[in-house]
Coordinates of C-alpha atoms in Angstrom, one line a residue:
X610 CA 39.9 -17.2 46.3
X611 CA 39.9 -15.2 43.2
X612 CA 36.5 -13.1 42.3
X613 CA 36.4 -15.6 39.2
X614 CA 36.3 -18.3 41.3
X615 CA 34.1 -17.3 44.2
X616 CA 31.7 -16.6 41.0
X617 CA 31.9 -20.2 39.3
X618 CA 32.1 -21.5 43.1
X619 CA 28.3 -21.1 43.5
X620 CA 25.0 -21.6 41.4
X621 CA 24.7 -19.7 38.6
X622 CA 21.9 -17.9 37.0
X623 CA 21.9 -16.1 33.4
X624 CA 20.1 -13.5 31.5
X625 CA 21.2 -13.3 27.9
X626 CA 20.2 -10.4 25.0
X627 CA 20.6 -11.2 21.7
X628 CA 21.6 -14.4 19.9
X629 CA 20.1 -17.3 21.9
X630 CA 22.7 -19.6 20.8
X631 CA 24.6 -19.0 24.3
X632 CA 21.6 -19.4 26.0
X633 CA 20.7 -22.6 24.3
X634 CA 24.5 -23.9 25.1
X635 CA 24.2 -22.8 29.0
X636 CA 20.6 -24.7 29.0
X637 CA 21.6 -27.7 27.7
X638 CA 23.8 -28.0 30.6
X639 CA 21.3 -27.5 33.1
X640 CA 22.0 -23.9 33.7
X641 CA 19.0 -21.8 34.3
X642 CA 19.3 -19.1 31.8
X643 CA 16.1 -16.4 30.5
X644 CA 17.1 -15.0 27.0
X645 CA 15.6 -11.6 26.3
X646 CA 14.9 -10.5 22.9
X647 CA 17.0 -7.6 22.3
X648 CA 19.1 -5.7 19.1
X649 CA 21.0 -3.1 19.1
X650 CA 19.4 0.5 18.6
X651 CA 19.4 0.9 15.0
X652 CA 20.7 -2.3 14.4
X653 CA 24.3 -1.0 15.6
X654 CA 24.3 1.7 12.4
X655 CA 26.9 3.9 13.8
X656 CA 25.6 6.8 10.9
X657 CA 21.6 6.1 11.7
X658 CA 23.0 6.4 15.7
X659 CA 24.0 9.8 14.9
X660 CA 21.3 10.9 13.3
X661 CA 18.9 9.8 16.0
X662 CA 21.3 11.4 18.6
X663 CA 21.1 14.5 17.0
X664 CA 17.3 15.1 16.9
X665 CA 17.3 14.5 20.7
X666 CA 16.9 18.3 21.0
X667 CA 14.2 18.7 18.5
X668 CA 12.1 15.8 20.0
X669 CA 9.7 18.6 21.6
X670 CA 9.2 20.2 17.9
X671 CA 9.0 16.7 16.5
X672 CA 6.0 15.5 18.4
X673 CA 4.0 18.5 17.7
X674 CA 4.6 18.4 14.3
X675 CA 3.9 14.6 14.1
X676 CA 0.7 15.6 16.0
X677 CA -0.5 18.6 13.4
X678 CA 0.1 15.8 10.8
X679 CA -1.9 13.0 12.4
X680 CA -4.4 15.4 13.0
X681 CA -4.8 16.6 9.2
X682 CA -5.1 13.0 8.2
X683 CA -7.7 11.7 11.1
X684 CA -9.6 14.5 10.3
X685 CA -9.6 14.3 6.5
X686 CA -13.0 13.0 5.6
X687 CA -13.0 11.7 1.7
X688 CA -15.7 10.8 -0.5
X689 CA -16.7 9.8 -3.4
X690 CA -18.0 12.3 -5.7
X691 CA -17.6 11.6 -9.9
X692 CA -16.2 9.9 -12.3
X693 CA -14.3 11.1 -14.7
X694 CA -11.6 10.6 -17.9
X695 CA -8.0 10.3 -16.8
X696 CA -7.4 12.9 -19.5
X697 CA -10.0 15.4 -18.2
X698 CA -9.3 15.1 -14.3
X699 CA -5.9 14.9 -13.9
X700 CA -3.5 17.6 -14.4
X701 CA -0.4 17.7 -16.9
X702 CA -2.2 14.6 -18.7
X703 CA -2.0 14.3 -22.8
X704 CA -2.6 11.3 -24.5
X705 CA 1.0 10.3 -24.8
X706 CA 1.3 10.3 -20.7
X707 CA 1.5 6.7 -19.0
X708 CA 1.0 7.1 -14.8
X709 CA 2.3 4.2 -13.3
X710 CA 2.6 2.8 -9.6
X711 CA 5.5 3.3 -7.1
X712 CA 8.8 5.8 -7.4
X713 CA 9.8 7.4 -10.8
X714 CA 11.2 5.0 -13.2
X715 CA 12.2 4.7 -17.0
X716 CA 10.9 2.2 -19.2
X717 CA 14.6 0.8 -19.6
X718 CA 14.5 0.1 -15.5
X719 CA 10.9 -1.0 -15.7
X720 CA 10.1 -5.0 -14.7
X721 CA 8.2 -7.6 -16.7
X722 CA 4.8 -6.5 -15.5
X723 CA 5.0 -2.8 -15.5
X724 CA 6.3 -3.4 -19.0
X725 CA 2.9 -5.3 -19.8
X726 CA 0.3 -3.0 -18.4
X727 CA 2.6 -0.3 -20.3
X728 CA 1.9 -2.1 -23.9
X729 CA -1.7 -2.9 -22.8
X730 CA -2.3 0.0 -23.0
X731 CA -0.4 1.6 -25.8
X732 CA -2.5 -0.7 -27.6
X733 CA -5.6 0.3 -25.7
X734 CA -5.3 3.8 -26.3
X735 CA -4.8 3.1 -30.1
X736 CA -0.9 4.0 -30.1
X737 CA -0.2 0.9 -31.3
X738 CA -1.7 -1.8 -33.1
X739 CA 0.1 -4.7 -31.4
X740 CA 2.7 -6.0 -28.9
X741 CA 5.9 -5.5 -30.7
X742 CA 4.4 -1.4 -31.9
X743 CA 3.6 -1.0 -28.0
X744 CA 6.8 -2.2 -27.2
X745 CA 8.6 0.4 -29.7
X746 CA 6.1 3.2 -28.8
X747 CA 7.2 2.6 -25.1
X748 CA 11.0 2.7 -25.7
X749 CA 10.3 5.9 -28.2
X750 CA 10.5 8.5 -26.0
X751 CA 7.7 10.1 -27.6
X752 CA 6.0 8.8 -24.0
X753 CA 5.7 10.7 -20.7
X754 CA 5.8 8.5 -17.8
X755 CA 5.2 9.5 -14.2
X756 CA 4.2 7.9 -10.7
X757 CA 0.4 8.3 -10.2
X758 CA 1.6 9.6 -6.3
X759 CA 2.6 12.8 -8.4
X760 CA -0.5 13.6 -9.6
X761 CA -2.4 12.9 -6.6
X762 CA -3.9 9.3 -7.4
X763 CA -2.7 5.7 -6.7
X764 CA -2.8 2.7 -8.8
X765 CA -2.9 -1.0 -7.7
X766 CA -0.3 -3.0 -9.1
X767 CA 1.7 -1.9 -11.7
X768 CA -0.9 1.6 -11.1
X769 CA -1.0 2.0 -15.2
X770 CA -3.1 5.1 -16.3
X771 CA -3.6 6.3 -19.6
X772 CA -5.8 9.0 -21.0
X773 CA -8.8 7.5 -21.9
X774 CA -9.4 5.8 -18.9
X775 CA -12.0 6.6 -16.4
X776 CA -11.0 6.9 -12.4
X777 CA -12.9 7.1 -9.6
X778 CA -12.6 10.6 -7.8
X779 CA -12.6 11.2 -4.0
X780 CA -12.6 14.9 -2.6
X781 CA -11.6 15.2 1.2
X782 CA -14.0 17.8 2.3
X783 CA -12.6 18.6 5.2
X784 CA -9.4 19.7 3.1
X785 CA -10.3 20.0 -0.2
X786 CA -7.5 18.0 -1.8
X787 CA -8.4 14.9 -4.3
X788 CA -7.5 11.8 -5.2
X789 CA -8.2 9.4 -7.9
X790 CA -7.8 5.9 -9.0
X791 CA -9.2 3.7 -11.8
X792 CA -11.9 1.2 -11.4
X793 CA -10.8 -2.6 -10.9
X794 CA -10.9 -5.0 -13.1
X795 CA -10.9 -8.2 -11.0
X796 CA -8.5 -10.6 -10.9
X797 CA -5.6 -12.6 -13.2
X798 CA -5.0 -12.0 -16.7
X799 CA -5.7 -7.8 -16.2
X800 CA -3.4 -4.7 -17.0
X801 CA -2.1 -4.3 -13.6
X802 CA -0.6 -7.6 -12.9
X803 CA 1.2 -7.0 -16.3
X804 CA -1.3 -8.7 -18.8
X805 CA -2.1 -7.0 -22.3
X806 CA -3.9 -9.4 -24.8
X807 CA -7.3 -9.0 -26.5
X808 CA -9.6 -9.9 -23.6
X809 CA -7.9 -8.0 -21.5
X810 CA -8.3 -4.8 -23.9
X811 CA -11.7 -5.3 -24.5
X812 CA -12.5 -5.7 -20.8
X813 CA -10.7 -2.1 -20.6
X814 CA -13.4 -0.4 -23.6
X815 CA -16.1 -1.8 -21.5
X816 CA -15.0 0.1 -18.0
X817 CA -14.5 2.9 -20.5
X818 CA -17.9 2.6 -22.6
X819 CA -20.2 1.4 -20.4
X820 CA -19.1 1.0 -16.6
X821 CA -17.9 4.1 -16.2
X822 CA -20.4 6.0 -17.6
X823 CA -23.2 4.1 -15.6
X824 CA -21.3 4.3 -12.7
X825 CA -20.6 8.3 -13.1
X826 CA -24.4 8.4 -13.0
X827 CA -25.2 6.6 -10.2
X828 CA -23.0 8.6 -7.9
X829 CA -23.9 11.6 -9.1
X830 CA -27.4 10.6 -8.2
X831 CA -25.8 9.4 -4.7
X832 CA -24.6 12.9 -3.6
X833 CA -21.9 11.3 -2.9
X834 CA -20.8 8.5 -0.7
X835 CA -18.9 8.9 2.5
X836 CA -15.6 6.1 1.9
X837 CA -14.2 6.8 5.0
X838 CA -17.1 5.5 6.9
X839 CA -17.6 2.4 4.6
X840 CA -13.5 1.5 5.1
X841 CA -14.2 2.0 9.1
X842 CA -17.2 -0.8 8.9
X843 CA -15.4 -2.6 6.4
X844 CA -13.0 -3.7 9.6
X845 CA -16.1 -4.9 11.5
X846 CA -17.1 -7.2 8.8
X847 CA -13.9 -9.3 8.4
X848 CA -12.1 -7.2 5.7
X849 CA -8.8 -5.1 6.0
X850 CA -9.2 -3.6 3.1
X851 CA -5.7 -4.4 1.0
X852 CA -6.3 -7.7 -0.5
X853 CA -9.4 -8.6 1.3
X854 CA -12.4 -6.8 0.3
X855 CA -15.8 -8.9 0.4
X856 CA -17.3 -7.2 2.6
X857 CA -16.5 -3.6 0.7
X858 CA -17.4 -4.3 -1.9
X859 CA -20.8 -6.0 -1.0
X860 CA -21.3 -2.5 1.1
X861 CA -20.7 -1.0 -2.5
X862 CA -22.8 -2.2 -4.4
X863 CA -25.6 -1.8 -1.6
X864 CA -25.1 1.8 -1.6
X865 CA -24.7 2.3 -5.4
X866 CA -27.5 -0.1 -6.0
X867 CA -30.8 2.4 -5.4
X868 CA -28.9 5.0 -7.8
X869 CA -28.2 2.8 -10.3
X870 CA -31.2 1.6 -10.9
X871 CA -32.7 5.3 -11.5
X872 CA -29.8 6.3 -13.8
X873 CA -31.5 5.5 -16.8
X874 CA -28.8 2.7 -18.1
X875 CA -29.9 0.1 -20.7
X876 CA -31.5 -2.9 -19.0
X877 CA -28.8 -5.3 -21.0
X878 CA -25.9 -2.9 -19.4
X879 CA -27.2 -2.8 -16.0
X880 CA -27.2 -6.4 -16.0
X881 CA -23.8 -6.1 -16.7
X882 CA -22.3 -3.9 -14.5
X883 CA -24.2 -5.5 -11.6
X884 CA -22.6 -8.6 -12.6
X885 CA -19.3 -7.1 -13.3
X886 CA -19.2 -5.8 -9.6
X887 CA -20.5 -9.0 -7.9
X888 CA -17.8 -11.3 -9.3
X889 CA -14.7 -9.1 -8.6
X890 CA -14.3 -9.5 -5.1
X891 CA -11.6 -6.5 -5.0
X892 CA -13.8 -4.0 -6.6
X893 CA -13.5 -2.0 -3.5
X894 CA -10.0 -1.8 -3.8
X895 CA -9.7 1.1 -5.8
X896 CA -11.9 2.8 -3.6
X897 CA -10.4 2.5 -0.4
X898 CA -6.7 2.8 -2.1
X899 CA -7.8 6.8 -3.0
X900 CA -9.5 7.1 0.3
X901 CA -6.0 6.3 2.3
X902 CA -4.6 8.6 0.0
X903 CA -6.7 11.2 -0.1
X904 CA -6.2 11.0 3.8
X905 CA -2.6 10.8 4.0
X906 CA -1.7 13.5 1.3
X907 CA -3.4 16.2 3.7
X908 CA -1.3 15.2 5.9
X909 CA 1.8 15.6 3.7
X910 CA 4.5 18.5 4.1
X911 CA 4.2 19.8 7.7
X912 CA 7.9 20.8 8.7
X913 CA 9.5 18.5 11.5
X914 CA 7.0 15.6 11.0
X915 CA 8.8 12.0 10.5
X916 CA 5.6 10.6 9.4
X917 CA 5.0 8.7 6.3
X918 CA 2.9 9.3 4.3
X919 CA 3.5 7.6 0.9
X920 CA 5.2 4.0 0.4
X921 CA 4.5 2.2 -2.7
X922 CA 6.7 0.1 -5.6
X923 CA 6.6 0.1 -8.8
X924 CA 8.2 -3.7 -9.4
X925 CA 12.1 -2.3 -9.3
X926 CA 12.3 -0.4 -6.3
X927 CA 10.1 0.5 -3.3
X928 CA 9.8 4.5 -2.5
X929 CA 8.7 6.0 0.5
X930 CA 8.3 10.0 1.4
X931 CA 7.9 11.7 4.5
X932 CA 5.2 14.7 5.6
X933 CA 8.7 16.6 7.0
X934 CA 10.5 16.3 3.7
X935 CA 7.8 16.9 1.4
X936 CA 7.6 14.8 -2.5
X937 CA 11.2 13.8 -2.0
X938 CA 11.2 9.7 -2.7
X939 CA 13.4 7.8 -0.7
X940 CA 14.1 4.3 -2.5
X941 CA 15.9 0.6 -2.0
X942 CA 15.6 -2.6 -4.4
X943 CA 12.2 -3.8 -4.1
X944 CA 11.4 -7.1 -2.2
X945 CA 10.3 -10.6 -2.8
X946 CA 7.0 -11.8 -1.5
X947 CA 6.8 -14.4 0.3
X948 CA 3.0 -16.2 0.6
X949 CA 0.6 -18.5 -1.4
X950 CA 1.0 -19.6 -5.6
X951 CA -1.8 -20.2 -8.1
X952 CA -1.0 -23.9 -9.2
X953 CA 1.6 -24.4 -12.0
X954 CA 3.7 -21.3 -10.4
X955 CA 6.6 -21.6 -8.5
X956 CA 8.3 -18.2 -6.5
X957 CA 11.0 -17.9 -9.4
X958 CA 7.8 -17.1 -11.7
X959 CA 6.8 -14.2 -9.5
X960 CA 8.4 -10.4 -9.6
X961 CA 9.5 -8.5 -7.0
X962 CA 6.8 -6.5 -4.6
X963 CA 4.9 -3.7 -7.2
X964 CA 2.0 -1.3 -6.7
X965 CA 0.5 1.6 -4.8
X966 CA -2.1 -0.1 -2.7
X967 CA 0.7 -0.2 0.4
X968 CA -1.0 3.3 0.9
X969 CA -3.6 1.0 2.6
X970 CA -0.7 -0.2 5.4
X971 CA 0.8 3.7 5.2
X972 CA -3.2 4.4 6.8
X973 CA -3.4 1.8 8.9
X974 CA -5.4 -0.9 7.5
X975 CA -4.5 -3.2 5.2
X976 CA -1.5 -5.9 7.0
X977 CA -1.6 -3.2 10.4
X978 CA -5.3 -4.4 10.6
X979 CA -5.4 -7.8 9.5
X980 CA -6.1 -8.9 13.1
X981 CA -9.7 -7.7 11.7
X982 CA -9.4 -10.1 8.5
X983 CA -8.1 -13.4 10.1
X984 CA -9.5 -15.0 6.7
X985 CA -7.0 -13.4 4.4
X986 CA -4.7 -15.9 5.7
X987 CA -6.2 -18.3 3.3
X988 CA -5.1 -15.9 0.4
X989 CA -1.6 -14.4 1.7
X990 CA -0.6 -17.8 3.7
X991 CA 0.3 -17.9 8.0
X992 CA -2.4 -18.1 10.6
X993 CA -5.0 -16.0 12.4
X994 CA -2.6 -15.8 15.0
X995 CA 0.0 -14.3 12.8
X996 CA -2.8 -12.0 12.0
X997 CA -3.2 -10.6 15.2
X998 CA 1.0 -10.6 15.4
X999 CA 1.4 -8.7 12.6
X1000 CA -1.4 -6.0 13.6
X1001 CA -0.2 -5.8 17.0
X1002 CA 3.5 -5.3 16.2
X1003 CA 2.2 -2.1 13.9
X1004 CA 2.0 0.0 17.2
X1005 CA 5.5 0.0 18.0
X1006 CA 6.4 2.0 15.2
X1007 CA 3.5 4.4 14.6
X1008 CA 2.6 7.9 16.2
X1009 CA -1.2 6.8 17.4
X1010 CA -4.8 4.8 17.2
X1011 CA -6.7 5.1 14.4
X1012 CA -9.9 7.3 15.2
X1013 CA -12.2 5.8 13.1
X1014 CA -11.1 2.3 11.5
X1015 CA -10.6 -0.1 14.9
X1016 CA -9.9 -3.7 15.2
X1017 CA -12.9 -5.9 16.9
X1018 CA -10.4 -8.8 17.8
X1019 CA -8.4 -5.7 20.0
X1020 CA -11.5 -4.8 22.0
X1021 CA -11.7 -2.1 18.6
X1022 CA -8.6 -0.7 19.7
X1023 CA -7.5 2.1 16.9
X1024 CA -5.4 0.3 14.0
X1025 CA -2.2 1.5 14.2
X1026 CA -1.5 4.9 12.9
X1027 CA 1.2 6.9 11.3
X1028 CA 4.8 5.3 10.5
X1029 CA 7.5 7.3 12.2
X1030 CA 11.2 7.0 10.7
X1031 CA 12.5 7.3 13.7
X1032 CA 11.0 4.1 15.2
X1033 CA 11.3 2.0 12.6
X1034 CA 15.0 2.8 12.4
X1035 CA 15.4 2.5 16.7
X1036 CA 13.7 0.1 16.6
X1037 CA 14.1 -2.2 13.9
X1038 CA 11.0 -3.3 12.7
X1039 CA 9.6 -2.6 9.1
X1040 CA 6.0 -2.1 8.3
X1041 CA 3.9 -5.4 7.4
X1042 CA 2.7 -5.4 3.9
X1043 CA 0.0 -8.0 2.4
X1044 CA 0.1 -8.0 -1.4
X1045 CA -0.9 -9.5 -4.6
X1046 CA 2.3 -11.2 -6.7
X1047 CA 2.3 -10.8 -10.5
X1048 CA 4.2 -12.8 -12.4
X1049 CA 7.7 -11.8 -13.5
X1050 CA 7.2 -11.3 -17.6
X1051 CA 5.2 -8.9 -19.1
X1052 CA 1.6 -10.4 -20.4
X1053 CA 1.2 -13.1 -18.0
X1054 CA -1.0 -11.8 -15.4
X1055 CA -1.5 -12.8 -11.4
X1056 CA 0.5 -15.8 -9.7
X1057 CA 0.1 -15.4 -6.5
X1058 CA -0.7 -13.2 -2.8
X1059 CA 1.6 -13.2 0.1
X1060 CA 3.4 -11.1 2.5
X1061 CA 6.5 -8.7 2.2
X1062 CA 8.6 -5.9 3.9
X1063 CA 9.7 -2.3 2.8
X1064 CA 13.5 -2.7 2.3
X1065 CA 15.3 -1.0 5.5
X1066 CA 17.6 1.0 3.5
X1067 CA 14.3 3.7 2.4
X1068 CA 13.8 4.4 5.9
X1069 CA 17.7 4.5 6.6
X1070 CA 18.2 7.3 3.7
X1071 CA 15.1 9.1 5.2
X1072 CA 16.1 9.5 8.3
X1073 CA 19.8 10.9 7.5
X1074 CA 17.9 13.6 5.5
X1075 CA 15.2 14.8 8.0
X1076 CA 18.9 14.9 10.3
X1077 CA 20.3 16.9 7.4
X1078 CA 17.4 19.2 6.8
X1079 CA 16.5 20.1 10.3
X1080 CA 19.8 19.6 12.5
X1081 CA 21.3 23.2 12.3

């Protein structure tokens, strides 16, 4: 008897990797077969394979370096100290300067919304007296545009800063870096999900006029507030600070509150900025967005580290750098989100993934510690059991815990910490993003929250370079 036959001459029993399909054939036949879930190491990338291969022998050099960086940002303590004019704080800024979210881009490559918030606030600034002037002014070339990343801030959304407008500042005391964002303006029809008409201008003098001001006050008055600590309890109160932020900002206003109230702001204002607050839910986001990033940029440019430390989109492509590599942006087409409409939408009205606020996932909260926020499903669509998956599946492609924001639902296990190339690439899996979805054309506003991933290819380009850079 052949050794085919004596095989097929008794029961058989099969383990299968990869496609099920040959399980599912061998089952329906009564065969007992297990199917384990398996892809090939880099997803068969002969080039990635290569590059993995040969930083085998730096792996020692690797870890410690990974270890410095994770260190600089878990120790990086930021908080809130001022507010003050775009045009005053941040350096290389002249009134003809537009920051905007994600990678470098031209206006020519620029989507629907960026293009919005970019007239919006043309016209804002005075440049321009209406839509078809902001639209010239834009294309002029008499404008400077440049990622907010690059000056050490973030920008929800399209991320649009302009000169006149006030941001929130966060110094890391243990490091002494900065970071700055501006201050929300709620949801919809707003200049970061694209829209520019008159409401939406006028919304933007007030923050300048009168909530900034009041607000620049108030913290001065606080000494300061400690962000780091508020995002940390944030996660104990149901929040993951990305696109849930309730509890934030209710823990906002309690701590601004007292100081408010002795800054000496008109009663009619006060009134108004209390109610401003209270009804935008998000508030908080721009303050836990410059936390992250105040965070991760101490953490940026240690030699040998694969760790990320920026990703962010700005509506064309998503860009991602690396501590090891420095500012060098590593980019692929950004992605469509997949999640929950406003009524009357429909996923062709929405544009591709946009914003900064994935520095929220880069520090471990936002979508790597939704298990902490199982009612955001209700805004970005799944389950509270997809919650937990999503959070859970972080920590197969990060260096470590989290020491300060933890999950309750995981015993307050550490969120997961610190995107390594080198996993995500080994390993397959892309970081989990939760996001808002603005509408494709420019002046439209919010249609939507969902889900999305980084496209592979940013982590793919970043790997072959750390190879290139450091394989001698």
């Amino acid at each position: 008897m052949t050794g085919i036959n004596r095989l097929f001459g008794k029961k058989i029993e099969t383990i299968h990797m990869g496609t099920e399909i040959f399980k599912n054939d061998l089952a329906a036949q009564g065969v007992p077969a297990v199917h384990v879930d398996w892809t090939p190491p880099a997803g068969g990338d002969v080039r990635l394979l290569k590059a993995l291969d040969s930083l085998a022998p730096l792996e020692a050099q690797i870890q410690a370096a990974n270890q410095e960086a994770y260190d600089r940002f878990s120790s990086a303590q930021p908080m809130l100290t001022d507010i003050q004019t775009a045009l005053d704080f941040i350096p290389g800024m002249t009134k003809k300067t537009i920051l905007h979210s994600g990678p470098p881009i031209a206006w020519e490559q620029m989507s629907g919304p960026m293009r919005g918030a970019v007239m919006g606030a043309l016209i804002y600034e005075g440049l321009a007296s209406d839509a078809a002037g902001a639209e010239r002014m834009a294309a002029s070339g008499e404008i400077t545009y440049c990622p907010c990343h690059e000056k050490g801030g973030v920008g929800p959304m399209a991320g649009i800063v302009s000169a006149s407008m006030p941001v929130f500042v966060l110094k890391n005391i243990t490091h002494g870096n900065t970071a700055f964002c501006t201050l929300n303006e709620g949801l919809g029809k707003v200049l970061r999900y694209g829209a520019y008409n008159q409401e939406v201008v006028d919304r933007l003098r007030w923050i300048e006029k009168i909530l900034g001001p009041a607000l620049k006050k108030a913290i001065q008055l606080s000494g300061g507030i400690d962000m780091r600590a508020m995002v940390a309890q944030v996660l104990h109160m149901g929040d993951e600070g990305h696109n849930r932020n309730k509890a934030g900002t209710s823990l906002f206003i309690r701590a601004i509150a007292p100081h408010l109230m002795q800054a000496g702001i008109l009663q009619e204002d006060l009134v108004r900025v209390f109610n401003f607050i209270n009804s935008n839910e998000h508030f908080f986001l721009n303050l836990s967005m410059p936390c992250c990033k105040a965070a991760l940029d101490a953490a940026n440019g240690v030699p040998c580290s694969t760790m990320v430390t920026t990703m962010a989109r700005n509506g064309t492509e998503f860009g991602i750098r690396v501590s090891g590599l420095g500012n060098r942006w590593f980019t692929g087409p950004a992605q469509m989100i997949k999640g929950l409409l406003f009524p009357g939408y429909t996923e062709a009205d929405a544009n591709p993934d946009i914003g900064d606020s994935a520095i929220t996932e880069t520090a471990g909260i936002g979508a790597f510690a939704m298990a902490a926020a199982p009612a955001i499903v209700q805004f970005v669509g799944g389950t509270a059991e997809d919650a937990q998956a999503y959070s859970n599946r972080m920590y197969e492609i990060t260096i470590g815990e989290s020491k300060f924001f933890s999950i309750p639902q995981f015993n307050f296990r550490g969120s997961a910490t610190g995107i390594d190339i080198r996993k995500v690439i080994q390993l397959g899996i892309l970081p989990q993003i939760n996001t808002g979805m603005a509408h494709r054309e420019a002046g439209v506003g919010q249609v939507g929250a969902g889900l999305v991933n980084p496209p592979r290819e940013c982590f793919a380009k970043a790997l072959l370079a750390f190879a290139a850079e450091y394989v001698k």
